[in-house]
Coordinates of C-alpha atoms in Angstrom, one line a residue:
X1 CA 100.3 156.4 -136.0
X2 CA 101.8 157.1 -139.5
X3 CA 104.1 159.2 -137.9
X4 CA 105.6 156.6 -136.4
X5 CA 105.7 154.2 -139.0
X6 CA 107.3 156.5 -141.6
X7 CA 109.7 157.8 -138.7
X8 CA 113.4 155.7 -139.6
X9 CA 114.7 156.0 -136.0
X10 CA 111.1 153.7 -134.8
X11 CA 112.3 150.9 -137.3
X12 CA 115.9 150.7 -136.1
X13 CA 114.6 149.8 -132.5
X14 CA 111.9 147.6 -133.6
X15 CA 113.6 145.6 -136.0
X16 CA 116.9 144.7 -133.7
X17 CA 114.2 144.0 -130.7
X18 CA 112.1 141.9 -132.8
X19 CA 115.5 140.2 -134.3
X20 CA 116.4 139.4 -130.8
X21 CA 113.1 138.5 -129.6
X22 CA 113.1 135.9 -132.1
X23 CA 116.0 134.5 -131.1
X24 CA 115.9 134.0 -128.4
X25 CA 112.4 132.3 -129.2
X26 CA 114.3 129.9 -130.9
X27 CA 117.0 128.9 -128.6
X28 CA 114.3 128.3 -126.3
X29 CA 112.4 125.8 -128.3
X30 CA 115.5 124.2 -129.5
X31 CA 115.0 120.1 -128.5
X32 CA 116.9 119.0 -126.6
X33 CA 119.9 116.5 -127.5
X34 CA 118.8 112.0 -127.5
X35 CA 115.4 111.2 -127.1
X36 CA 112.3 110.3 -123.5
X37 CA 113.0 106.6 -123.6
X38 CA 115.5 103.9 -124.5
X39 CA 112.5 102.4 -126.5
X40 CA 112.0 105.4 -128.7
X41 CA 116.4 106.1 -129.1
X42 CA 116.4 102.6 -130.2
X43 CA 113.5 103.5 -132.4
X44 CA 115.2 106.3 -133.5
X45 CA 118.4 105.4 -134.4
X46 CA 117.1 103.0 -136.4
X47 CA 115.4 104.6 -138.8
X48 CA 118.5 107.1 -138.8
X49 CA 120.1 103.9 -139.5
X50 CA 118.0 102.6 -142.5
X51 CA 117.3 106.0 -144.3
X52 CA 121.4 106.5 -144.6
X53 CA 121.1 109.6 -142.4
X54 CA 123.8 111.3 -140.3
X55 CA 121.8 114.8 -139.7
X56 CA 119.1 112.6 -137.6
X57 CA 121.5 110.3 -136.0
X58 CA 123.5 113.5 -135.0
X59 CA 121.3 114.5 -131.3
X60 CA 121.4 111.4 -130.5
X61 CA 124.9 110.5 -129.9
X62 CA 126.3 111.2 -126.7
X63 CA 130.3 112.2 -128.0
X64 CA 131.3 113.0 -132.2
X65 CA 129.1 115.3 -133.7
X66 CA 128.9 114.8 -137.8
X67 CA 131.9 113.6 -138.3
X68 CA 131.4 110.5 -135.9
X69 CA 127.4 110.3 -137.1
X70 CA 129.0 110.3 -140.8
X71 CA 131.1 107.4 -140.4
X72 CA 128.4 105.8 -138.7
X73 CA 126.0 105.5 -141.4
X74 CA 128.2 105.0 -144.3
X75 CA 129.0 101.9 -142.3
X76 CA 125.4 100.2 -143.3
X77 CA 125.0 101.9 -147.0
X78 CA 125.7 98.3 -148.0
X79 CA 123.7 96.8 -145.6
X80 CA 119.8 96.6 -145.1
X81 CA 118.8 97.0 -141.3
X82 CA 116.3 94.5 -140.3
X83 CA 115.0 96.0 -136.9
X84 CA 116.8 98.0 -133.5
X85 CA 115.5 97.2 -129.9
X86 CA 116.6 98.5 -126.2
X87 CA 118.1 95.2 -124.9
X88 CA 120.4 94.8 -121.4
X89 CA 121.9 98.5 -121.8
X90 CA 122.8 98.9 -125.2
X91 CA 121.1 100.0 -128.7
X92 CA 121.2 96.6 -131.0
X93 CA 120.4 97.3 -134.4
X94 CA 120.2 93.4 -136.7
X95 CA 121.4 94.2 -140.2
X96 CA 121.9 92.0 -143.3
X97 CA 125.0 92.1 -145.3
X98 CA 125.7 90.1 -148.5
X99 CA 123.2 88.0 -147.1
X100 CA 125.0 87.5 -143.6
X101 CA 123.1 88.8 -140.1
X102 CA 124.8 90.9 -137.7
X103 CA 124.5 93.2 -135.2
X104 CA 125.7 96.5 -134.4
X105 CA 125.7 97.4 -130.6
X106 CA 125.5 101.1 -129.5
X107 CA 126.0 101.9 -125.4
X108 CA 123.2 104.3 -124.0
X109 CA 123.9 106.8 -121.5
X110 CA 121.7 108.6 -120.1
X111 CA 122.7 113.0 -119.5
X112 CA 119.7 115.1 -118.2
X113 CA 117.2 112.4 -118.1
X114 CA 117.4 112.5 -121.7
X115 CA 118.5 108.9 -123.1
X116 CA 121.6 109.3 -126.5
X117 CA 123.9 106.6 -128.0
X118 CA 127.2 106.2 -127.6
X119 CA 129.5 105.2 -131.8
X120 CA 132.6 106.0 -130.0
X121 CA 134.8 103.6 -127.8
X122 CA 135.9 105.7 -125.2
X123 CA 138.1 103.8 -122.3
X124 CA 137.6 104.6 -118.9
X125 CA 139.9 103.7 -115.6

């Protein structure tokens, strides 16, 4: 056993195999984008906007990526997010900015059994 542990060829075979196994396990454990329910999605979007964290918003978006998440969060830097809820097929985020109240609606889509929001208006037809 000691000879095997000191053999360079053994380690040249074991290390890449272990590294590949770790990569496969990490990919399999990667969380699916979105949320399991519309109410959970509303809570997650609200928390991401409240904390101004575009990294938490990005996996909740149907389209776009880091740029869309960043620009969406930047719109709320001067606003206080009051609450968010799921209503009529949209996540409605209520906010206060400079003393006036407003709401921001994000349509909800279902993809592969997970719910995501669409922050980008896409014309259909």
